PDB file of C-alpha atoms and ligand atoms in Angstrom:
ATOM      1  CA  UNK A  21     -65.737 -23.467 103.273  1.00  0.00           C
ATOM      2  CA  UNK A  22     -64.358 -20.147 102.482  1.00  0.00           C
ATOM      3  CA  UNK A  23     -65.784 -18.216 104.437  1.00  0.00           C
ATOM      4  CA  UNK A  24     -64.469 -19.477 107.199  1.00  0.00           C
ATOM      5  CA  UNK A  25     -62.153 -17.418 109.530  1.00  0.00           C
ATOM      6  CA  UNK A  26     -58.869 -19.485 109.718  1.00  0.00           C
ATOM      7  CA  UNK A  27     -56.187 -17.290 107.823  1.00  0.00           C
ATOM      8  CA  UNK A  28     -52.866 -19.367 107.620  1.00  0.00           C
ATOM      9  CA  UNK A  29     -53.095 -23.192 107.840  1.00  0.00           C
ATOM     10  CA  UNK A  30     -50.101 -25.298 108.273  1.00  0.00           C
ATOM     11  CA  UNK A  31     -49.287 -29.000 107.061  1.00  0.00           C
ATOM     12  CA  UNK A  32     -46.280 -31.000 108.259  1.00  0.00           C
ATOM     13  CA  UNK A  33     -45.119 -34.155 108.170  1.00  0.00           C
ATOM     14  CA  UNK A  34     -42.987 -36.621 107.087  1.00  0.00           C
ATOM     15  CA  UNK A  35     -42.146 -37.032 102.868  1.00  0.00           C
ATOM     16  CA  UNK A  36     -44.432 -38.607 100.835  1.00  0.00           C
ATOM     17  CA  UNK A  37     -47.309 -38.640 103.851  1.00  0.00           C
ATOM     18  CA  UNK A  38     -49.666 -36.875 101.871  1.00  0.00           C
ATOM     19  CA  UNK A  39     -48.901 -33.229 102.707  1.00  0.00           C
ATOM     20  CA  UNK A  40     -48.859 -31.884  99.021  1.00  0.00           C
ATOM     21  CA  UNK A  41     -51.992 -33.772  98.023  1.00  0.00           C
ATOM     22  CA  UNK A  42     -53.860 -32.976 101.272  1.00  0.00           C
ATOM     23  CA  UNK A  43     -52.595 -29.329 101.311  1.00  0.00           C
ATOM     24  CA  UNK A  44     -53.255 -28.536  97.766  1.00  0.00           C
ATOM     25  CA  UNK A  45     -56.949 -29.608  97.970  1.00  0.00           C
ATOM     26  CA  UNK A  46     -57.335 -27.109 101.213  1.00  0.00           C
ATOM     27  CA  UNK A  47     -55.933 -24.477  99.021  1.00  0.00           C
ATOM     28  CA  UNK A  48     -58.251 -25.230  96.245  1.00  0.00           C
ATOM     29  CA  UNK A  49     -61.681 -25.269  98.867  1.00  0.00           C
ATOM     30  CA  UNK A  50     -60.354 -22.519 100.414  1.00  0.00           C
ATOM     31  CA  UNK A  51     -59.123 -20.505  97.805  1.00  0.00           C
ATOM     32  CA  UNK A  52     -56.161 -20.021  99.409  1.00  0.00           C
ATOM     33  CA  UNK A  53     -52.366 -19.841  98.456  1.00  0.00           C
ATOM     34  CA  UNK A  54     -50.547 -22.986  98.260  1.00  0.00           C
ATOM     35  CA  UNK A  55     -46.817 -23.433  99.229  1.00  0.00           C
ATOM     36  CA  UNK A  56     -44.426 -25.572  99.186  1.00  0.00           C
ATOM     37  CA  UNK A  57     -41.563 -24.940 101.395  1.00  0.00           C
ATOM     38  CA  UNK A  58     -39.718 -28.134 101.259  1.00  0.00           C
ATOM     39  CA  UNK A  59     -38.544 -26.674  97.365  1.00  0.00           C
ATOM     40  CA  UNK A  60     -37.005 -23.871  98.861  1.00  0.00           C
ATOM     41  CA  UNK A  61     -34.595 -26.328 100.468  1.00  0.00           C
ATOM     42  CA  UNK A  62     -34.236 -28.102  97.524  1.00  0.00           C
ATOM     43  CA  UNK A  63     -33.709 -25.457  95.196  1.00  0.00           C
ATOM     44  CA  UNK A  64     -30.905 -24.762  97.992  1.00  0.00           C
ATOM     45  CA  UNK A  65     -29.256 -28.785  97.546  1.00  0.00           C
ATOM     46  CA  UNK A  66     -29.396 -28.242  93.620  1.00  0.00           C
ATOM     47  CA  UNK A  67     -27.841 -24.752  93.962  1.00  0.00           C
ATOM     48  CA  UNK A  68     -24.857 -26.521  95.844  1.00  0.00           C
ATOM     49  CA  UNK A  69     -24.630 -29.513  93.366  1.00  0.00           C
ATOM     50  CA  UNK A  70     -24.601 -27.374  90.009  1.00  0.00           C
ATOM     51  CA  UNK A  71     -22.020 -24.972  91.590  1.00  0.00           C
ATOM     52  CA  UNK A  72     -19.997 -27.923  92.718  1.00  0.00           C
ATOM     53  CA  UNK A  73     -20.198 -27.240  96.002  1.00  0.00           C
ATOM     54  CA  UNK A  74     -19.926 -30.626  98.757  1.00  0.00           C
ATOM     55  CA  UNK A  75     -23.339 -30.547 100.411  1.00  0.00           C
ATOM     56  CA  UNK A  76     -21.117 -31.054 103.623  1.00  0.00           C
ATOM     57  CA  UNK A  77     -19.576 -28.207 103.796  1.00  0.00           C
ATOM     58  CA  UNK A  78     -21.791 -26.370 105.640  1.00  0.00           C
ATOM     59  CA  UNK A  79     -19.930 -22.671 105.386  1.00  0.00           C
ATOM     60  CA  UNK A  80     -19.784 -22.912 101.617  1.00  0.00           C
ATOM     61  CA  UNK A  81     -23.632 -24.028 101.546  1.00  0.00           C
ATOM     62  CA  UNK A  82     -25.091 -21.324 103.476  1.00  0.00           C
ATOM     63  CA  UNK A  83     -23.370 -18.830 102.151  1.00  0.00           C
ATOM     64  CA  UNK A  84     -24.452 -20.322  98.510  1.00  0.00           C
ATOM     65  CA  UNK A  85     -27.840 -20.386 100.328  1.00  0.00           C
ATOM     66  CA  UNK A  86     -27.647 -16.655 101.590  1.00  0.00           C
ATOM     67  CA  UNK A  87     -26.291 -15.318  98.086  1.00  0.00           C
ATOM     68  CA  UNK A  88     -29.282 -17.226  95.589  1.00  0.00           C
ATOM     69  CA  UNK A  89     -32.693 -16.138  94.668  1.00  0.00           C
ATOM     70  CA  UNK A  90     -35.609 -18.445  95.172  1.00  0.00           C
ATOM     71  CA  UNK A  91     -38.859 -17.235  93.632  1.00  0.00           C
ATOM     72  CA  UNK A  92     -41.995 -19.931  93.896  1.00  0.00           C
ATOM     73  CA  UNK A  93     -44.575 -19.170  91.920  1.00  0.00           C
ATOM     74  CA  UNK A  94     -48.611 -20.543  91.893  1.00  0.00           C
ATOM     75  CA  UNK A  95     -48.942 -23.664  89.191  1.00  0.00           C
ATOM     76  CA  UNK A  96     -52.268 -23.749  87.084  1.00  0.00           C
ATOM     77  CA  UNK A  97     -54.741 -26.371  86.941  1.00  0.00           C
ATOM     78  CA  UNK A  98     -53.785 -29.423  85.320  1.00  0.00           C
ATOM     79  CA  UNK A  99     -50.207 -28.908  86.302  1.00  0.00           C
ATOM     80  CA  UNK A 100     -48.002 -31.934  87.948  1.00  0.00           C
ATOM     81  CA  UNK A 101     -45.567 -29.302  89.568  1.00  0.00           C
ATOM     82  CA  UNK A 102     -46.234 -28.490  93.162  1.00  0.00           C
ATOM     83  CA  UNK A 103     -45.108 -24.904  92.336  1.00  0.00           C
ATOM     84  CA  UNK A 104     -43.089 -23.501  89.563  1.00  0.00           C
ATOM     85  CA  UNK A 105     -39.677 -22.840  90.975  1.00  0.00           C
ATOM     86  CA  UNK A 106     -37.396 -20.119  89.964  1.00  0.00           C
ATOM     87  CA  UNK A 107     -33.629 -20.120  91.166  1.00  0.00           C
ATOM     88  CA  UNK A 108     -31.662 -17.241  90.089  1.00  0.00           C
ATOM     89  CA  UNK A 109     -34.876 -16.891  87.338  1.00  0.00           C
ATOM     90  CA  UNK A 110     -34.177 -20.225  85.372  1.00  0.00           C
ATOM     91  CA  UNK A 111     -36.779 -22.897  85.722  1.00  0.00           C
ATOM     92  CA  UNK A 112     -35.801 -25.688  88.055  1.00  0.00           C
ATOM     93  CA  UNK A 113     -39.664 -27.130  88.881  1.00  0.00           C
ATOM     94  CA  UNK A 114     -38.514 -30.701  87.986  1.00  0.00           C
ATOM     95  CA  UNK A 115     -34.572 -30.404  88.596  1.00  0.00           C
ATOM     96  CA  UNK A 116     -35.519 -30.382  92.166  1.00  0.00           C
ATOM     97  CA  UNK A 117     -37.469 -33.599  92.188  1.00  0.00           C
ATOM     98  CA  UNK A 118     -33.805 -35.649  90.854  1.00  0.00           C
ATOM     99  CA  UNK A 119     -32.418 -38.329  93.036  1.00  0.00           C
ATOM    100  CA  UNK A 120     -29.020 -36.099  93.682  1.00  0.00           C
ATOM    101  CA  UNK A 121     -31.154 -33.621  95.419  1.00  0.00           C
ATOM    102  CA  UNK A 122     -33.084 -36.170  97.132  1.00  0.00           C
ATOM    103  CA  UNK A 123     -30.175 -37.381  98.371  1.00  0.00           C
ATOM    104  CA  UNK A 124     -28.838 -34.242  99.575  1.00  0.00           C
ATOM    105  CA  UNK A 125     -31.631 -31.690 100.631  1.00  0.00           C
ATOM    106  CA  UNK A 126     -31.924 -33.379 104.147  1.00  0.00           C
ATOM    107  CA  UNK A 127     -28.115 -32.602 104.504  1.00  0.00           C
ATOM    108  CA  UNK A 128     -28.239 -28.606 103.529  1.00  0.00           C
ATOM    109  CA  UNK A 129     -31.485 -28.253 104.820  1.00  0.00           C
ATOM    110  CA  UNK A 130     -29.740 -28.958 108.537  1.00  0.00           C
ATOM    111  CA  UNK A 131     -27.779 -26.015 108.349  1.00  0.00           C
ATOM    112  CA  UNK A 132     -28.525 -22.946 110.970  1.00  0.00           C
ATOM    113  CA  UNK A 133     -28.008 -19.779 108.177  1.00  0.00           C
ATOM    114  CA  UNK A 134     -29.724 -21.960 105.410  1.00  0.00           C
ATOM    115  CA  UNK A 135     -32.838 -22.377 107.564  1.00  0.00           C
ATOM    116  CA  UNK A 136     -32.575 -18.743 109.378  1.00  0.00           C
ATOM    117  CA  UNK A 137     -32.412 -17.625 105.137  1.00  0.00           C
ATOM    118  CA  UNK A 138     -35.529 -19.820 104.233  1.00  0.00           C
ATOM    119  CA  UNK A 139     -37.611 -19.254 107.218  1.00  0.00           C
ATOM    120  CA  UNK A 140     -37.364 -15.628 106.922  1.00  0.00           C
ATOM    121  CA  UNK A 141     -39.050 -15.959 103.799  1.00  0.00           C
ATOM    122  CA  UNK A 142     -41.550 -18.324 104.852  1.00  0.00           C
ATOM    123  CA  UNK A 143     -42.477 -16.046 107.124  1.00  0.00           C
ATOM    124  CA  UNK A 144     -42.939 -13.251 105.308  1.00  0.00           C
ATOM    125  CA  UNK A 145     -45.357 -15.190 102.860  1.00  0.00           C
ATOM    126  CA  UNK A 146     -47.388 -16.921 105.637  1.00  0.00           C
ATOM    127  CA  UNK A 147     -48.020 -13.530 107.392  1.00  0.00           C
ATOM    128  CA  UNK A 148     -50.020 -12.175 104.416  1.00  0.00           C
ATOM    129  CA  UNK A 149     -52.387 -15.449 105.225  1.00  0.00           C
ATOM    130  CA  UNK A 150     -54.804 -16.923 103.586  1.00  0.00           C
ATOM    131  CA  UNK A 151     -52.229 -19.304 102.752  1.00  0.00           C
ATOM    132  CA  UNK A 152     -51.636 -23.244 103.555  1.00  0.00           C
ATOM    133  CA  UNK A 153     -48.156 -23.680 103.921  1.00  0.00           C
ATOM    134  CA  UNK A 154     -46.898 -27.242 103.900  1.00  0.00           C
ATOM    135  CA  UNK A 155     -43.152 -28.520 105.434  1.00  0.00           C
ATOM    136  CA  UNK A 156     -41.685 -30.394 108.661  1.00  0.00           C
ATOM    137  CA  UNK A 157     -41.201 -27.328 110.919  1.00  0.00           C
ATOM    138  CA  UNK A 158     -44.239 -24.571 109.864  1.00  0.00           C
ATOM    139  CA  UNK A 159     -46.602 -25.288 113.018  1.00  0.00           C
ATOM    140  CA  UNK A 160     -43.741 -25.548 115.498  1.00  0.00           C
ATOM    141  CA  UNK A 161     -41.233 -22.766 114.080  1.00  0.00           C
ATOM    142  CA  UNK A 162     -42.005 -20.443 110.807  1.00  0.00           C
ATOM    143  CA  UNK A 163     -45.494 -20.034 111.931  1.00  0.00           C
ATOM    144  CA  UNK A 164     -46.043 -20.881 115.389  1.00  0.00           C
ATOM    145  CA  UNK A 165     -49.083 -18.556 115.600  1.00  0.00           C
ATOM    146  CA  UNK A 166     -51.254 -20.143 112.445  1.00  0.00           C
ATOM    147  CA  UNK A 167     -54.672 -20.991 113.371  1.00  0.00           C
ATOM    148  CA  UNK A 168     -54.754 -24.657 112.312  1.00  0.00           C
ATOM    149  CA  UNK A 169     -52.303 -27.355 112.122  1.00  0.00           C
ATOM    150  CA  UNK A 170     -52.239 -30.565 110.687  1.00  0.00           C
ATOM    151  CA  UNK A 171     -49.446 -33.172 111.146  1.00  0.00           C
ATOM    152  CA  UNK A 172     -49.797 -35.740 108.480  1.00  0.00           C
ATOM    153  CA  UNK A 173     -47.826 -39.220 109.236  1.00  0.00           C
ATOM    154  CA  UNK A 174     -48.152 -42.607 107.552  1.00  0.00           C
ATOM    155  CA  UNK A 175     -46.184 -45.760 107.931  1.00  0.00           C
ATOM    156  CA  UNK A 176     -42.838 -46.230 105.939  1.00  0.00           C
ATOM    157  CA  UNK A 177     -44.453 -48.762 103.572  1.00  0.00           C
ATOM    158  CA  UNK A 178     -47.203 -46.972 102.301  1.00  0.00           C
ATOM    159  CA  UNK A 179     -45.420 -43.763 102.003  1.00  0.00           C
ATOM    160  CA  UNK A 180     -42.340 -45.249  99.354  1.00  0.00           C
ATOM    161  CA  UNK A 181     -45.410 -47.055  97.705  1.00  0.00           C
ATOM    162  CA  UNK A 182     -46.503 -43.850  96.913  1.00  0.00           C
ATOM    163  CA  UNK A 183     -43.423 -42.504  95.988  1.00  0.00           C
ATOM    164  CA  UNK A 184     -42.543 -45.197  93.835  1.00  0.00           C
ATOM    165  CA  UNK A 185     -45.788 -44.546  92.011  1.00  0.00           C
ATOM    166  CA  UNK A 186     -45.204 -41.018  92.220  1.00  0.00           C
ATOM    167  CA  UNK A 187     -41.291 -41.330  90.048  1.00  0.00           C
ATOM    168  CA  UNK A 188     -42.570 -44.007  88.261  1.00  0.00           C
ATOM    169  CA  UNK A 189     -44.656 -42.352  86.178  1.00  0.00           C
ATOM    170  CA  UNK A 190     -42.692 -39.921  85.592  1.00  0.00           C
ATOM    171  CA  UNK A 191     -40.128 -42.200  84.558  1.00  0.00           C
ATOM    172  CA  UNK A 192     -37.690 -42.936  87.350  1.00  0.00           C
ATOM    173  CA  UNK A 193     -35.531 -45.896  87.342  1.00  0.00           C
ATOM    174  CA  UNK A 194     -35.297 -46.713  91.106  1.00  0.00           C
ATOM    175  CA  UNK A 195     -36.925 -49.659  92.810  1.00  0.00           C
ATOM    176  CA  UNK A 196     -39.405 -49.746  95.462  1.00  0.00           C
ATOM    177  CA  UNK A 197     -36.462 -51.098  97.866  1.00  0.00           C
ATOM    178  CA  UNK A 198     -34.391 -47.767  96.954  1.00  0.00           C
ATOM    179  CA  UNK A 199     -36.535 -45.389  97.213  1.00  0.00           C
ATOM    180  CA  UNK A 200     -37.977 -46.902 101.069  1.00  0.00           C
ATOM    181  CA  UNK A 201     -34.436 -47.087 101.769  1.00  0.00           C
ATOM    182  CA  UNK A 202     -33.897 -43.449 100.525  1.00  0.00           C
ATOM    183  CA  UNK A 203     -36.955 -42.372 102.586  1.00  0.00           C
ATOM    184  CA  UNK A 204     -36.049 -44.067 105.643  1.00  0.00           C
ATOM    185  CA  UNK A 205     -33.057 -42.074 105.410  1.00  0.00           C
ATOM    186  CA  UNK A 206     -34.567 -38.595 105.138  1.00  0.00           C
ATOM    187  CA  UNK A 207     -36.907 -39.547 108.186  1.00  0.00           C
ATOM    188  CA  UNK A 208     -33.986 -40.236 110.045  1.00  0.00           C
ATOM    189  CA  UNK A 209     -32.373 -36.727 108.921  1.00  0.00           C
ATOM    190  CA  UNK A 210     -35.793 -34.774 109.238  1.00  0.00           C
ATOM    191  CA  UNK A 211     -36.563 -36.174 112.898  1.00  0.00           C
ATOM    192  CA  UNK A 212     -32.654 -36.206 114.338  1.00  0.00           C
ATOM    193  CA  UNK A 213     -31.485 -33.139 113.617  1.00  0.00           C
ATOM    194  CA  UNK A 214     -30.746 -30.429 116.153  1.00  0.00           C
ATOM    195  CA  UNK A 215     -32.274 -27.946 114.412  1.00  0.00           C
ATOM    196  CA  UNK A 216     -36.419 -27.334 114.245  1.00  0.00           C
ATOM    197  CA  UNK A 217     -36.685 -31.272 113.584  1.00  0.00           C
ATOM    198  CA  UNK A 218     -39.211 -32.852 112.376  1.00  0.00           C
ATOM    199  CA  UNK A 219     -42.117 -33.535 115.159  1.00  0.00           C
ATOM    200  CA  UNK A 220     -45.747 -32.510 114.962  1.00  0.00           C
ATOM    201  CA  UNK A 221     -46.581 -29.251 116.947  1.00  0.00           C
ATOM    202  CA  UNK A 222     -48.208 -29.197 120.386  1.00  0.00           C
ATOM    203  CA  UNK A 223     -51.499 -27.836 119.133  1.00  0.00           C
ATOM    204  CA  UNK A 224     -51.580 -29.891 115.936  1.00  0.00           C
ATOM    205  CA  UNK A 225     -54.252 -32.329 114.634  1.00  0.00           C
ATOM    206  CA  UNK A 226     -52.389 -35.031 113.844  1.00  0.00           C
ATOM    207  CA  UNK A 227     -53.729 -37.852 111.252  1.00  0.00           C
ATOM    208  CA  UNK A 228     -52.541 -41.146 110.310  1.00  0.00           C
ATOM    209  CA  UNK A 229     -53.465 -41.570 105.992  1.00  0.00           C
ATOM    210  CA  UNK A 230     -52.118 -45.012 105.658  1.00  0.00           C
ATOM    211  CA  UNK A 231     -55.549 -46.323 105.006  1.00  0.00           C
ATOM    212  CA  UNK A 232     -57.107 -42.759 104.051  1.00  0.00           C
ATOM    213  CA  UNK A 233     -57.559 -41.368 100.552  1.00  0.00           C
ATOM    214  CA  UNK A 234     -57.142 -37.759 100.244  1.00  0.00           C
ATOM    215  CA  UNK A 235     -60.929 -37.201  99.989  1.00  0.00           C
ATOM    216  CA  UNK A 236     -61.383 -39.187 103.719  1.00  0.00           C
ATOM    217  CA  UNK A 237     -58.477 -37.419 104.507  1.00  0.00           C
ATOM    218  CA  UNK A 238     -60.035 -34.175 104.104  1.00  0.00           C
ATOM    219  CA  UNK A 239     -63.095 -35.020 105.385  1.00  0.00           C
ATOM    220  CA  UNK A 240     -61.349 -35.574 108.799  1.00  0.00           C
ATOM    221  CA  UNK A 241     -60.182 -32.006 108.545  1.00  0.00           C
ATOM    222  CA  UNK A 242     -63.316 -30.200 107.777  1.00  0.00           C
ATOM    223  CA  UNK A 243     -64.846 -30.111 110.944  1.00  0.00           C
ATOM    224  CA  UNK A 244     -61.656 -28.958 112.413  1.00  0.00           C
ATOM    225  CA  UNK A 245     -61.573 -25.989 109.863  1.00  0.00           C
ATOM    226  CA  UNK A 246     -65.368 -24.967 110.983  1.00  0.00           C
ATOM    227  CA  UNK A 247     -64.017 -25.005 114.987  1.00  0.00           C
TER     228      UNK A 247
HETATM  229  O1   DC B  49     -41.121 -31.982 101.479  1.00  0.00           O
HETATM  230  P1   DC B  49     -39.866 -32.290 100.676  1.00  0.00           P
HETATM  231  O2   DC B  49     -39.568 -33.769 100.594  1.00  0.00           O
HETATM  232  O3   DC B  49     -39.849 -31.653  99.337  1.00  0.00           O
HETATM  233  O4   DC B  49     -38.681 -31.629 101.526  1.00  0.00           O
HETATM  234  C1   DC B  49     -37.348 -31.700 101.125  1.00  0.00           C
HETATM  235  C2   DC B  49     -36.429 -31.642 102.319  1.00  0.00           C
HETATM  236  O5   DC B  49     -36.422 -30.339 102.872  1.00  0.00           O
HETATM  237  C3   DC B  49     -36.751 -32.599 103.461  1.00  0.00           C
HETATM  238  O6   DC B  49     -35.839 -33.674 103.511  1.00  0.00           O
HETATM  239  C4   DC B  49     -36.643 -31.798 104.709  1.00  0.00           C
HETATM  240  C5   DC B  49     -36.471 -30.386 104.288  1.00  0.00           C
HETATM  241  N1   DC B  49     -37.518 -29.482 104.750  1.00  0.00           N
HETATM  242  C6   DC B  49     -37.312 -28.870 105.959  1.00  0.00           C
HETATM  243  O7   DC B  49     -36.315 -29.139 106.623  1.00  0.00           O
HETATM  244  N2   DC B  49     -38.207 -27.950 106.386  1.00  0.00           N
HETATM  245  C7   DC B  49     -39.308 -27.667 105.683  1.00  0.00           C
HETATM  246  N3   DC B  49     -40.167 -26.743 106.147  1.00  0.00           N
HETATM  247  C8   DC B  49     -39.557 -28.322 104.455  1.00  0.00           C
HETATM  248  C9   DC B  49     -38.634 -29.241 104.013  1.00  0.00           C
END
């Protein structure tokens, strides 16, 4: 597969549909970059929680947002972290994944100058290409132009199964109820807002994984890739 000619591939969808899996084993066949950009707005929410900053108020947050430094770097095999995430150069690859950002990131990350400050970096890293960039608005806003797009979706109940697996093993002490609840929430956040919601791009392939593994998931998206 790598010698194919797509460049920049983008994954969206809503959380916990599959687009970290899905997008990380594109990267891998392709040999291409993997990123995140959903930790960029997370790193954002935990920036606002350890300063003490109200995730509501939305001039204190993107200016918080505008003053930080987010660096995301490439994880190694073997390793659980989607990315290893750097704000202000300490560590926060598993701070971001804690239920006070979870319940907060869909909050800051509705904010016009947080998402003009993250996009503009998006961009900058998706240009470069050979990259699959994964997130809720990459296809319809940071990289309109990208040669392929998937939209990943799944129903509610299979997606906070998999999340519940997901913080379960790493210890997490919220039930199955919470966390559906939780992600119910953040769909309605991602797919309301005013700004670059959450809807699959005009041009994208879009695939339901409720009854797919990753592998027939990818298999779906090969012959797409060769087109
Ligand atoms: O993919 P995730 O669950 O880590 O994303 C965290 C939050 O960030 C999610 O609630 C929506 C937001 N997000 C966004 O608005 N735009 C993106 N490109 C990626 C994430």
């Amino acid at each position: 597969m790598s010698d194919l000619p797509v460049k920049i591939i983008t994954v969206d969808g809503p959380a916990a549909s599959g687009k970290t899996t899905i997008g990380r084993m594109l990267a891998d066949k392709l040999g291409f970059m993997f990123f995140d950009t959903g930790v960029m707005y997370r790193a954002v929410a935990l920036a606002a929680y350890q300063a003490g900053v109200n995730p509501t108020d939305e001039e204190a947050v993107s200016a918080l947002a505008e003053k930080i430094t987010i660096d995301v770097k490439p994880v190694g095999a073997g390793d659980d972290r989607t990315s290893i995430v750097l704000l202000d150069g300490d560590d926060v690859s598993w701070a971001i994944r804690e239920p006070v950002v979870d319940a907060t990131v869909s909050k800051v990350s509705g904010y016009a100058r947080v998402r003009a400050a993250m996009v503009a970096q998006q961009r900058k890293v998706g240009l470069r290409g050979k990259v699959v960039m994964i997130g809720r608005d990459i296809g319809t806003v940071v990289l309109p132009e990208a040669d392929k797009k998937i939209y990943l979706e799944a129903t509610l109940e299979v997606r906070a199964r998999r999340r519940f697996q997901d913080l379960d093993s790493r210890g997490g002490d919220q039930s199955l109820e919470e966390v559906q609840a939780g992600l119910a929430a953040r769909d309605e956040a991602d797919t309301g807002r005013d700004l670059s919601p959450l809807r699959p791009a005009k041009d994208a392939f879009v695939i339901d994984t409720s009854e797919l593994t990753p592998e027939e998931t990818i298999r779906k998206i090969e012959p797409l890739l060769a087109g």
